[in-house]
Coordinates of C-alpha atoms in Angstrom, one line a residue:
Chain E
X1 CA 9.9 -0.4 -37.5
X2 CA 8.0 -1.1 -40.8
X3 CA 8.8 2.2 -42.2
X4 CA 10.1 2.3 -45.7
X5 CA 9.1 -1.3 -46.4
X6 CA 6.5 -0.2 -49.0
X7 CA 8.8 -1.0 -51.9
X8 CA 8.3 -4.6 -53.3
X9 CA 5.7 -5.4 -50.7
X10 CA 3.1 -8.1 -51.3
X11 CA -0.1 -8.3 -49.3
X12 CA -1.0 -11.7 -48.0
X13 CA -4.0 -10.9 -45.9
X14 CA -5.8 -7.7 -45.6
X15 CA -7.6 -6.4 -42.6
X16 CA -10.9 -8.2 -43.2
X17 CA -9.0 -11.5 -43.7
X18 CA -7.1 -11.1 -40.6
X19 CA -10.2 -10.5 -38.6
X20 CA -11.9 -13.6 -40.2
X21 CA -8.9 -15.8 -39.5
X22 CA -8.8 -14.8 -36.0
X23 CA -12.6 -15.5 -35.5
X24 CA -12.1 -19.0 -37.2
X25 CA -9.1 -19.7 -34.8
X26 CA -11.4 -18.8 -31.9
X27 CA -13.9 -21.4 -33.2
X28 CA -11.3 -24.0 -33.7
X29 CA -9.9 -23.4 -30.1
X30 CA -13.2 -23.9 -28.5
X31 CA -14.3 -26.9 -30.7
X32 CA -11.1 -28.9 -30.0
X33 CA -11.2 -28.2 -26.4
X34 CA -14.9 -28.7 -25.8
X35 CA -15.5 -25.1 -24.8
X36 CA -13.5 -22.4 -23.1
X37 CA -13.2 -24.0 -19.6
X38 CA -9.8 -24.0 -18.3
X39 CA -8.4 -22.3 -21.2
X40 CA -5.6 -19.8 -21.1
X41 CA -4.4 -17.6 -24.0
X42 CA -0.8 -16.7 -23.6
X43 CA 0.5 -14.0 -26.1
X44 CA 4.3 -13.9 -26.9
X45 CA 5.5 -10.1 -26.8
X46 CA 5.1 -8.1 -28.9
X47 CA 2.3 -8.9 -31.5
X48 CA 1.2 -12.1 -29.8
X49 CA -0.4 -10.2 -27.1
X50 CA -3.0 -8.2 -29.1
X51 CA -3.6 -11.3 -31.2
X52 CA -4.4 -13.2 -28.1
X53 CA -6.7 -10.4 -26.9
X54 CA -8.6 -10.5 -30.1
X55 CA -8.9 -14.2 -30.2
X56 CA -10.3 -14.1 -26.6
X57 CA -12.7 -11.3 -27.8
X58 CA -13.8 -13.5 -30.6
X59 CA -14.5 -16.5 -28.2
X60 CA -16.4 -14.1 -25.9
X61 CA -18.9 -13.6 -28.6
X62 CA -20.1 -17.1 -28.8
X63 CA -19.2 -18.7 -25.4
X64 CA -20.4 -17.8 -22.0
X65 CA -17.0 -18.0 -20.5
X66 CA -14.3 -15.5 -20.5
X67 CA -10.9 -16.6 -21.5
X68 CA -8.1 -15.0 -19.6
X69 CA -5.2 -13.5 -21.5
X70 CA -1.7 -13.4 -20.5
X71 CA 1.6 -12.3 -21.9
X72 CA 5.0 -13.7 -21.7
X73 CA 8.5 -12.1 -22.8
X74 CA 10.8 -14.8 -24.3
X75 CA 13.8 -12.6 -24.2
X76 CA 15.5 -14.3 -21.3
X77 CA 14.9 -17.6 -22.8
X78 CA 16.3 -17.2 -26.4
X79 CA 19.1 -19.5 -27.8
X80 CA 20.6 -16.7 -29.9
X81 CA 21.5 -14.3 -27.1
X82 CA 25.0 -12.7 -28.0
X83 CA 25.3 -14.4 -31.3
X84 CA 25.4 -12.0 -34.1
X85 CA 22.8 -9.7 -32.6
X86 CA 23.2 -6.0 -32.8
X87 CA 21.8 -4.9 -29.5
X88 CA 19.7 -6.2 -26.6
X89 CA 16.0 -5.8 -26.6
X90 CA 14.2 -4.3 -23.6
X91 CA 12.1 -6.9 -21.7
X92 CA 8.4 -6.8 -20.7
X93 CA 7.3 -8.5 -17.5
X94 CA 5.5 -11.8 -18.1
X95 CA 1.9 -11.3 -16.8
X96 CA 0.1 -14.5 -15.9
X97 CA -3.4 -14.4 -14.4
X98 CA -2.7 -16.9 -11.6
X99 CA -1.5 -20.4 -11.9
X100 CA -1.3 -22.2 -15.2
X101 CA -0.8 -25.6 -13.6
X102 CA -3.6 -27.9 -14.9
X103 CA -4.8 -25.5 -17.6
X104 CA -4.8 -25.7 -21.3
X105 CA -2.5 -23.0 -22.5
X106 CA -2.8 -21.6 -26.1
X107 CA 0.3 -19.7 -27.0
X108 CA -0.3 -17.1 -29.5
X109 CA 2.5 -15.6 -31.8
X110 CA 2.4 -13.7 -35.0
X111 CA 4.7 -15.8 -37.3
X112 CA 5.9 -19.4 -37.1
X113 CA 9.3 -19.7 -38.8
X114 CA 12.2 -21.6 -37.4
X115 CA 10.3 -22.7 -34.2
X116 CA 13.0 -21.4 -32.0
X117 CA 10.7 -18.6 -30.4
X118 CA 8.1 -21.2 -29.6
X119 CA 10.7 -23.3 -28.0
X120 CA 11.8 -20.4 -25.9
X121 CA 8.1 -19.6 -25.1
X122 CA 7.5 -23.2 -23.9
X123 CA 10.5 -23.0 -21.7
X124 CA 9.4 -19.7 -20.2
X125 CA 5.9 -21.2 -19.7
X126 CA 7.2 -24.2 -17.9
X127 CA 9.1 -22.0 -15.4
X128 CA 5.6 -20.5 -14.5
X129 CA 3.8 -23.8 -13.9
X130 CA 2.7 -27.2 -15.4
X131 CA -0.1 -26.7 -17.8
X132 CA -2.2 -29.8 -18.7
X133 CA -1.5 -29.2 -22.2
X134 CA 0.1 -26.5 -24.5
X135 CA -1.3 -25.6 -28.0
X136 CA 0.0 -23.2 -30.5
X137 CA -1.8 -20.7 -32.6
X138 CA -0.1 -18.3 -35.2
X139 CA -1.2 -15.9 -37.6
X140 CA 1.1 -17.0 -40.3
X141 CA 3.1 -20.3 -40.7
X142 CA 5.9 -19.4 -43.3
X143 CA 7.7 -22.8 -43.0
X144 CA 11.6 -23.5 -42.7
X145 CA 11.3 -25.2 -39.3
X146 CA 14.5 -25.9 -37.5
X147 CA 12.8 -27.7 -34.6
X148 CA 10.2 -30.4 -34.4
X149 CA 7.4 -28.0 -33.7
X150 CA 4.0 -27.4 -35.5
X151 CA 1.2 -25.1 -35.0
X152 CA -2.3 -26.3 -33.9
X153 CA -4.2 -23.3 -35.3
X154 CA -3.0 -21.3 -38.3
X155 CA -4.3 -18.2 -39.8
X156 CA -2.7 -18.7 -43.0
X157 CA 0.0 -20.9 -44.5
X158 CA 2.5 -18.8 -46.6
X159 CA 5.1 -20.6 -48.6
X160 CA 8.3 -18.2 -48.4
X161 CA 11.8 -18.0 -49.5
X162 CA 14.4 -17.6 -46.5
X163 CA 15.4 -14.2 -47.8
X164 CA 11.9 -12.8 -47.6
X165 CA 10.4 -11.1 -44.5
X166 CA 6.9 -11.8 -43.3
X167 CA 5.3 -8.9 -41.3
X168 CA 2.2 -9.2 -39.4
X169 CA 0.9 -5.7 -38.8
X170 CA -1.7 -5.0 -36.0
X171 CA -3.7 -1.8 -35.3
X172 CA -2.4 -1.9 -31.5
X173 CA 1.1 -1.9 -32.6
X174 CA 1.6 -0.7 -36.1
X175 CA -1.6 1.3 -36.6
X176 CA -3.1 -1.0 -39.2
X177 CA -4.0 -4.6 -39.8
X178 CA -2.5 -6.9 -42.5
X179 CA 0.1 -9.4 -43.4
X180 CA 2.7 -8.5 -46.0
X181 CA 5.9 -10.1 -47.4
X182 CA 8.9 -8.0 -48.3
X183 CA 12.3 -9.1 -49.6
X184 CA 14.7 -9.1 -46.8
X185 CA 16.5 -6.1 -45.3
Chain J
X1 CA 4.9 -8.4 -8.4
X2 CA 1.8 -7.4 -10.4
X3 CA 0.0 -10.3 -12.0
X4 CA -3.0 -9.4 -13.8
X5 CA -6.1 -11.0 -15.5
X6 CA -7.2 -9.3 -18.5
X7 CA -10.6 -10.3 -19.7
X8 CA -12.2 -9.2 -22.8
X9 CA -15.4 -7.6 -21.7
X10 CA -16.5 -5.8 -18.7
X11 CA -14.2 -6.3 -15.6
X12 CA -15.5 -8.5 -12.9
X13 CA -16.8 -6.8 -9.8
X14 CA -13.8 -7.4 -7.6
X15 CA -11.6 -5.7 -10.3
X16 CA -13.7 -2.5 -10.2
X17 CA -13.0 -1.9 -6.6
X18 CA -9.4 -2.8 -6.4
X19 CA -7.0 -0.4 -8.1
X20 CA -5.5 -1.8 -11.3
X21 CA -1.8 -2.3 -11.6
X22 CA 0.1 0.2 -13.7
X23 CA 0.9 -2.3 -16.3
X24 CA -2.6 -2.4 -17.5
X25 CA -3.4 1.3 -17.8
X26 CA -1.9 2.5 -21.0
X27 CA -2.9 0.1 -23.8
X28 CA -0.7 1.8 -26.4
X29 CA 2.4 1.6 -24.3
X30 CA 1.7 -2.0 -23.4
X31 CA 1.8 -3.0 -27.0
X32 CA 4.7 -0.8 -27.9
X33 CA 7.5 -2.7 -29.6
X34 CA 10.6 -3.4 -27.5
X35 CA 13.4 -1.0 -27.7
X36 CA 17.1 -1.7 -28.3
X37 CA 20.0 -1.2 -25.9
X38 CA 23.2 -0.6 -27.8
X39 CA 25.9 0.0 -25.1
X40 CA 28.6 -2.7 -24.3
X41 CA 29.6 -1.0 -21.1
X42 CA 27.9 0.8 -18.2
X43 CA 30.5 3.3 -17.1
X44 CA 28.7 6.5 -16.1
X45 CA 25.2 7.8 -16.0
X46 CA 25.9 11.2 -17.6
X47 CA 26.0 9.6 -21.1
X48 CA 22.6 7.8 -20.6
X49 CA 19.6 9.3 -22.3
X50 CA 16.1 9.2 -20.8
X51 CA 15.2 6.6 -23.4
X52 CA 18.2 4.3 -22.3
X53 CA 17.3 4.8 -18.6
X54 CA 13.6 3.8 -19.4
X55 CA 14.9 0.6 -21.2
X56 CA 16.6 -0.2 -17.9
X57 CA 13.7 0.4 -15.9
X58 CA 11.4 -1.6 -18.1
X59 CA 13.7 -4.5 -18.1
X60 CA 14.1 -4.4 -14.4
X61 CA 10.3 -4.8 -14.1
X62 CA 10.7 -8.2 -16.1
X63 CA 13.5 -9.1 -13.5
X64 CA 11.3 -8.4 -10.8
X65 CA 8.7 -10.7 -12.0
X66 CA 11.4 -13.5 -12.3
X67 CA 12.5 -12.7 -8.7
X68 CA 8.8 -13.1 -7.4
X69 CA 8.5 -16.6 -8.7
X70 CA 8.8 -19.8 -6.6
X71 CA 11.9 -20.7 -8.4
X72 CA 13.5 -17.2 -9.0
X73 CA 15.6 -18.1 -11.9
X74 CA 16.0 -17.6 -15.7
X75 CA 18.3 -19.5 -18.0
X76 CA 19.7 -16.4 -19.8
X77 CA 23.5 -16.3 -18.7
X78 CA 23.9 -20.0 -18.6
X79 CA 27.4 -21.1 -19.2
X80 CA 28.6 -17.5 -18.9
X81 CA 30.9 -16.1 -16.1
X82 CA 30.9 -12.8 -14.7
X83 CA 34.1 -11.6 -13.0
X84 CA 33.7 -9.1 -10.1
X85 CA 36.7 -7.2 -9.1
X86 CA 36.5 -5.1 -5.9
X87 CA 39.5 -2.9 -5.1
X88 CA 37.4 -1.4 -2.3
X89 CA 35.5 -2.8 0.5
X90 CA 31.8 -3.5 -0.4
X91 CA 29.3 -6.0 1.1
X92 CA 26.1 -5.2 -0.6
X93 CA 27.1 -4.1 -4.0
X94 CA 29.1 -7.2 -4.5
X95 CA 26.5 -9.5 -3.1
X96 CA 23.8 -7.9 -5.1
X97 CA 25.8 -8.4 -8.4
X98 CA 26.4 -11.9 -7.4
X99 CA 22.9 -12.6 -6.7
X100 CA 21.9 -11.0 -9.9
X101 CA 24.2 -13.2 -12.0
X102 CA 23.0 -16.3 -10.2
X103 CA 19.4 -15.5 -10.8
X104 CA 20.2 -15.4 -14.5
X105 CA 21.9 -18.7 -14.2
X106 CA 25.5 -17.4 -14.8
X107 CA 28.7 -18.2 -12.8
X108 CA 30.5 -15.6 -10.7
X109 CA 34.3 -15.3 -10.0
X110 CA 35.2 -12.9 -7.3
X111 CA 38.4 -11.1 -7.0
X112 CA 39.2 -9.2 -3.8
X113 CA 42.6 -7.3 -3.6
X114 CA 43.7 -8.7 -0.3
X115 CA 43.6 -12.4 -1.7
X116 CA 45.0 -11.7 -5.2
X117 CA 48.2 -10.5 -6.6
X118 CA 46.7 -7.1 -6.7
X119 CA 48.7 -6.6 -3.5
X120 CA 51.8 -7.6 -5.5
X121 CA 51.2 -4.6 -7.7
X122 CA 49.6 -6.4 -10.5
X123 CA 47.9 -3.5 -12.6
X124 CA 44.2 -3.1 -13.2
X125 CA 44.9 -3.6 -16.9
X126 CA 46.7 -6.9 -16.3
X127 CA 43.9 -8.1 -14.1
X128 CA 41.2 -7.3 -16.7
X129 CA 43.2 -9.0 -19.4
X130 CA 43.8 -12.1 -17.3
X131 CA 40.2 -12.6 -16.3
X132 CA 39.1 -12.0 -19.9
X133 CA 41.6 -14.7 -21.1
X134 CA 40.2 -17.0 -18.5
X135 CA 36.8 -16.6 -20.2
X136 CA 35.0 -13.8 -18.2
X137 CA 31.9 -12.8 -20.2
X138 CA 31.8 -9.4 -18.4
X139 CA 33.6 -7.6 -15.7
X140 CA 32.1 -5.8 -12.7
X141 CA 34.6 -3.3 -11.3
X142 CA 35.0 -1.2 -8.2
X143 CA 37.9 0.9 -7.7
X144 CA 39.0 3.8 -5.5
X145 CA 40.2 5.9 -8.5
X146 CA 37.8 8.0 -10.6
X147 CA 37.9 6.8 -14.1
X148 CA 39.2 3.3 -13.3
X149 CA 36.2 1.6 -15.1
X150 CA 36.8 3.7 -18.2
X151 CA 40.3 2.5 -18.3
X152 CA 39.4 -1.0 -17.9
X153 CA 36.7 -0.7 -20.6
X154 CA 39.3 0.6 -23.1
X155 CA 41.6 -2.5 -22.5
X156 CA 38.6 -5.1 -22.4
X157 CA 36.8 -6.6 -25.2
X158 CA 33.9 -7.8 -22.9
X159 CA 31.4 -5.5 -21.1
X160 CA 32.5 -3.6 -18.1
X161 CA 30.2 -2.4 -15.5
X162 CA 31.3 0.2 -13.2
X163 CA 30.2 -0.7 -9.6
X164 CA 31.6 2.4 -8.2
X165 CA 35.0 4.4 -9.2
X166 CA 36.3 6.9 -6.7
X167 CA 34.3 9.9 -6.5
X168 CA 33.0 9.7 -10.0
X169 CA 30.1 7.3 -10.6
X170 CA 28.1 4.6 -9.2
X171 CA 25.6 3.8 -12.1
X172 CA 23.7 0.8 -10.8
X173 CA 23.1 2.6 -7.4
X174 CA 21.5 5.6 -9.2
X175 CA 19.4 3.4 -11.4
X176 CA 18.2 1.3 -8.5
X177 CA 17.3 4.5 -6.5
X178 CA 15.4 5.7 -9.6
X179 CA 13.8 2.4 -9.9
X180 CA 12.6 2.6 -6.3
X181 CA 11.1 6.0 -6.7
X182 CA 9.4 5.0 -10.0
X183 CA 7.8 2.1 -8.2
X184 CA 6.2 4.3 -5.7
X185 CA 5.3 7.1 -8.0
X186 CA 3.9 5.4 -11.1
X187 CA 0.2 4.4 -11.5
X188 CA -1.6 7.6 -12.3
X189 CA -1.5 9.7 -15.4
X190 CA 1.4 11.9 -14.7
X191 CA 5.0 11.1 -15.5
X192 CA 6.4 9.4 -12.3
X193 CA 9.7 11.4 -12.1
X194 CA 9.3 14.6 -13.9
X195 CA 8.9 17.7 -11.7
X196 CA 9.7 15.6 -8.5
X197 CA 12.0 17.2 -5.9
X198 CA 14.8 15.1 -4.6
X199 CA 17.2 16.3 -2.0
X200 CA 20.5 14.5 -1.7
X201 CA 21.9 15.3 1.8
X202 CA 25.5 14.9 3.2
X203 CA 29.0 14.6 1.9
X204 CA 27.9 15.5 -1.6
X205 CA 31.7 16.4 -2.6
X206 CA 33.0 12.9 -2.1
X207 CA 30.0 11.0 -3.2
X208 CA 29.6 9.2 -6.6
X209 CA 26.2 8.2 -5.5
X210 CA 25.2 11.9 -5.3
X211 CA 26.7 12.6 -8.7
X212 CA 25.2 9.5 -10.5
X213 CA 21.8 10.1 -8.9
X214 CA 21.7 13.7 -10.1
X215 CA 22.4 12.6 -13.7
X216 CA 19.8 10.0 -13.7
X217 CA 17.2 12.1 -12.0
X218 CA 17.8 15.2 -14.1
X219 CA 17.6 13.1 -17.3
X220 CA 14.2 12.1 -16.2
X221 CA 13.1 15.6 -15.4
X222 CA 13.4 15.7 -11.6
X223 CA 14.5 18.7 -9.7
X224 CA 17.7 17.9 -7.6
X225 CA 18.9 19.7 -4.5
X226 CA 22.2 19.0 -2.9
X227 CA 22.5 19.8 0.6
X228 CA 25.4 19.6 3.1
X229 CA 27.9 21.8 5.0
X230 CA 29.5 24.5 2.7
X231 CA 33.0 22.5 2.9
X232 CA 31.3 19.4 1.5
X233 CA 29.0 21.1 -1.1
X234 CA 31.5 23.7 -3.0
X235 CA 30.3 25.4 -6.1
X236 CA 32.2 23.2 -8.5
X237 CA 30.0 20.2 -7.8
X238 CA 27.3 21.6 -10.0
X239 CA 29.5 22.8 -12.8
X240 CA 29.3 19.6 -14.9
X241 CA 25.5 19.6 -14.6
X242 CA 25.3 23.3 -15.7
X243 CA 27.6 22.5 -18.7
X244 CA 25.4 19.7 -19.8
X245 CA 22.3 22.1 -19.4
X246 CA 20.9 20.2 -16.4
X247 CA 19.9 22.1 -13.3
X248 CA 21.1 21.0 -9.9
X249 CA 20.9 23.5 -6.9
X250 CA 23.0 23.6 -3.8
X251 CA 21.1 24.6 -0.6
X252 CA 23.1 24.5 2.7
X253 CA 20.1 24.8 5.0
X254 CA 18.7 21.4 5.5
X255 CA 15.2 22.7 6.4
X256 CA 15.0 24.5 3.1
X257 CA 16.4 21.4 1.2
X258 CA 13.8 19.1 2.6
X259 CA 10.8 21.5 2.3
X260 CA 8.3 20.0 0.0
X261 CA 10.7 17.1 -1.1
X262 CA 9.3 13.9 -2.7
X263 CA 12.5 12.0 -1.8
X264 CA 15.4 12.5 0.4
X265 CA 18.6 10.6 -0.2
X266 CA 20.9 10.6 2.8
X267 CA 24.6 9.9 1.9
X268 CA 26.9 7.9 4.0
X269 CA 29.4 10.1 5.9
X270 CA 32.8 8.7 5.8
X271 CA 34.6 9.2 9.2
X272 CA 37.8 10.1 7.7
X273 CA 36.4 13.2 6.4
X274 CA 36.8 14.6 9.9
X275 CA 40.4 14.0 9.9
X276 CA 40.8 15.8 6.5
X277 CA 39.5 18.9 8.2
X278 CA 36.4 19.3 6.2
X279 CA 34.1 18.8 9.3
X280 CA 34.7 20.4 12.6
X281 CA 33.2 17.5 14.5
X282 CA 30.6 14.7 14.1
X283 CA 28.5 16.5 16.6
X284 CA 28.3 19.6 14.5
X285 CA 27.4 17.6 11.4
X286 CA 24.6 15.7 13.4
X287 CA 23.3 19.0 14.7
X288 CA 23.1 20.7 11.3
X289 CA 22.4 17.8 8.8
X290 CA 21.0 14.7 10.5
X291 CA 17.7 13.5 9.1
X292 CA 15.4 13.3 12.1
X293 CA 11.6 13.1 12.3
X294 CA 11.3 16.8 12.7
X295 CA 13.2 17.7 9.6
X296 CA 11.6 14.9 7.5
X297 CA 8.2 16.5 8.5
X298 CA 9.0 19.5 6.2
X299 CA 9.1 17.2 3.3
X300 CA 5.8 15.8 1.6
X301 CA 3.9 13.5 3.9
X302 CA 4.6 10.5 1.5
X303 CA 8.3 11.3 1.3
X304 CA 10.8 8.3 0.4
X305 CA 13.6 8.3 2.8
X306 CA 16.5 6.6 0.9
X307 CA 20.2 5.7 1.8
X308 CA 22.6 3.6 -0.2
X309 CA 23.9 1.8 2.8
X310 CA 25.4 0.9 5.1
X311 CA 23.9 3.6 7.5
X312 CA 26.0 5.0 10.3
X313 CA 23.2 4.8 12.9
X314 CA 22.6 8.1 14.6
X315 CA 24.8 10.1 12.2
X316 CA 23.2 10.5 8.7
X317 CA 19.8 9.7 10.0
X318 CA 18.2 8.8 13.4
X319 CA 17.5 5.2 14.1
X320 CA 13.8 6.0 14.4
X321 CA 13.7 7.5 10.8
X322 CA 16.0 4.8 9.3
X323 CA 13.4 2.1 10.7
X324 CA 10.4 4.4 10.3
X325 CA 7.5 4.3 7.9
X326 CA 8.9 6.6 5.3
X327 CA 12.2 4.5 5.0
X328 CA 12.5 2.4 1.8
X329 CA 16.0 1.3 2.5
X330 CA 15.2 -2.4 2.4
X331 CA 13.3 -1.9 -0.9
X332 CA 16.4 -0.4 -2.4
X333 CA 18.4 -3.3 -1.6
X334 CA 15.7 -5.7 -3.1
X335 CA 15.4 -3.7 -6.3
X336 CA 19.1 -3.6 -6.5
X337 CA 19.1 -7.2 -7.6
X338 CA 16.5 -6.6 -10.3
X339 CA 18.2 -3.5 -11.8
X340 CA 21.6 -5.4 -11.8
X341 CA 20.0 -8.2 -13.6
X342 CA 18.7 -5.9 -16.1
X343 CA 22.1 -4.2 -16.6
X344 CA 23.8 -7.6 -16.9
X345 CA 21.1 -8.8 -19.4
X346 CA 21.3 -5.8 -21.4
X347 CA 25.2 -5.4 -21.7
X348 CA 25.9 -9.0 -22.1
X349 CA 23.4 -10.3 -24.6
X350 CA 23.8 -8.2 -27.6
X351 CA 27.4 -6.9 -27.8
X352 CA 28.8 -9.1 -30.8
X353 CA 28.2 -6.4 -33.5
X354 CA 28.8 -3.3 -31.5
X355 CA 32.1 -1.8 -30.5
X356 CA 32.8 -0.2 -27.1
X357 CA 30.2 2.5 -26.0
X358 CA 30.9 6.1 -26.8

């Protein structure tokens, strides 16, 4: 997936910086919500899921409560299906630990770009219940929004050109941690 | 459907005592990036790789989750129409496809030969072109001639899904059968399908279900045994598999075929076979090949008894066995919807840059 991308690659965050950013986001989430009660972290497949697990892990180091982690697949809710795509992605089942109704759900994704994935994730979430509030945490906000969506918690704001690609790499998926920018493909 | 709580430290007490669902077991697999399906059409199972079959299985899991919801619907095919053309009688396959389309918020137009100009001699190709011009987003086709789906696909510019063509193939049936086995057999460390023994019993010669199941099962590493009277299991039925390097054996003795089997698929016996002189009598078939409790006792104690339906009660299987604890016939019906949702999603949502499948 990320093979052959070493050419012209610029590192934005290294492994330590990723770790610190996730720890900070964990603090920000509990600070803003007055603790971890009623909190749900919902990772967006694929990389949002390990990110959500790590934020939950961070929160567990300073709060008494465990934060449940869930995952959703937005494949069925995308708005670009069959429009210039070169194949269909397999889907993963959405796994929710019970009802989200009345809970504060923090959606977790790797990169915030056009905002369309987040729109799809919110639709997917609403089909599963009625959360009291939905917040958004992302590792990287790269700008260029096409929808009125913003993140509540951001690992790093990275100004980019549309031709560039931002890749968040995680040990669980890619074997290493870091955020890099490459020039398109 | 499995819904799991993943906490970040030690599992709570109740989680230690209850077995954890398979979805949580393998962490690496869980975080694996999604794979890509590149076929426009689903015409046969013989061309599918183990990887492609796994994509369908995985996607069907997600569809099962949708179907388990209070409102079992996703918006994926909103505004798109699936045309089903059935030149051959079918209740459950057509209903299952229709159900699948609707669960994905699509529309369905059904064409049945008796009510359309098919009876006036309109050709298959004309019908496909007409439905396409009307705006069909995909075509689900059942036809009595082997190869009809491939012909339709050659003349179509939308996905064609084979819902059964003659003696040739019935891909979604094979995939839903595999999905049902996988649902029962996964969970521990071992590969759910590899090394399993599956006996396919009955009129193998005329059965597209037998053929498609054997392709799917051997792709995933299962051992397939065809069983039936010699007239309905001639040597040539295994030739195609041999050429492709797959092993399918023929056993005429039902007790031997069922010995130690993990699953038994009983095929539907068409009554017209008797007329064709391939069967001396229904009685002799029942005596030799009907799956009853005693014969099923030769298989593994947790054997899965499957049938593509509709069952001829008292012919292929005894009523006791059909309704017994080893029968998963109703599960097959339920899984059929999820598997067809997966196939519709995979073929219909990514075809714009790919040509017809090889």
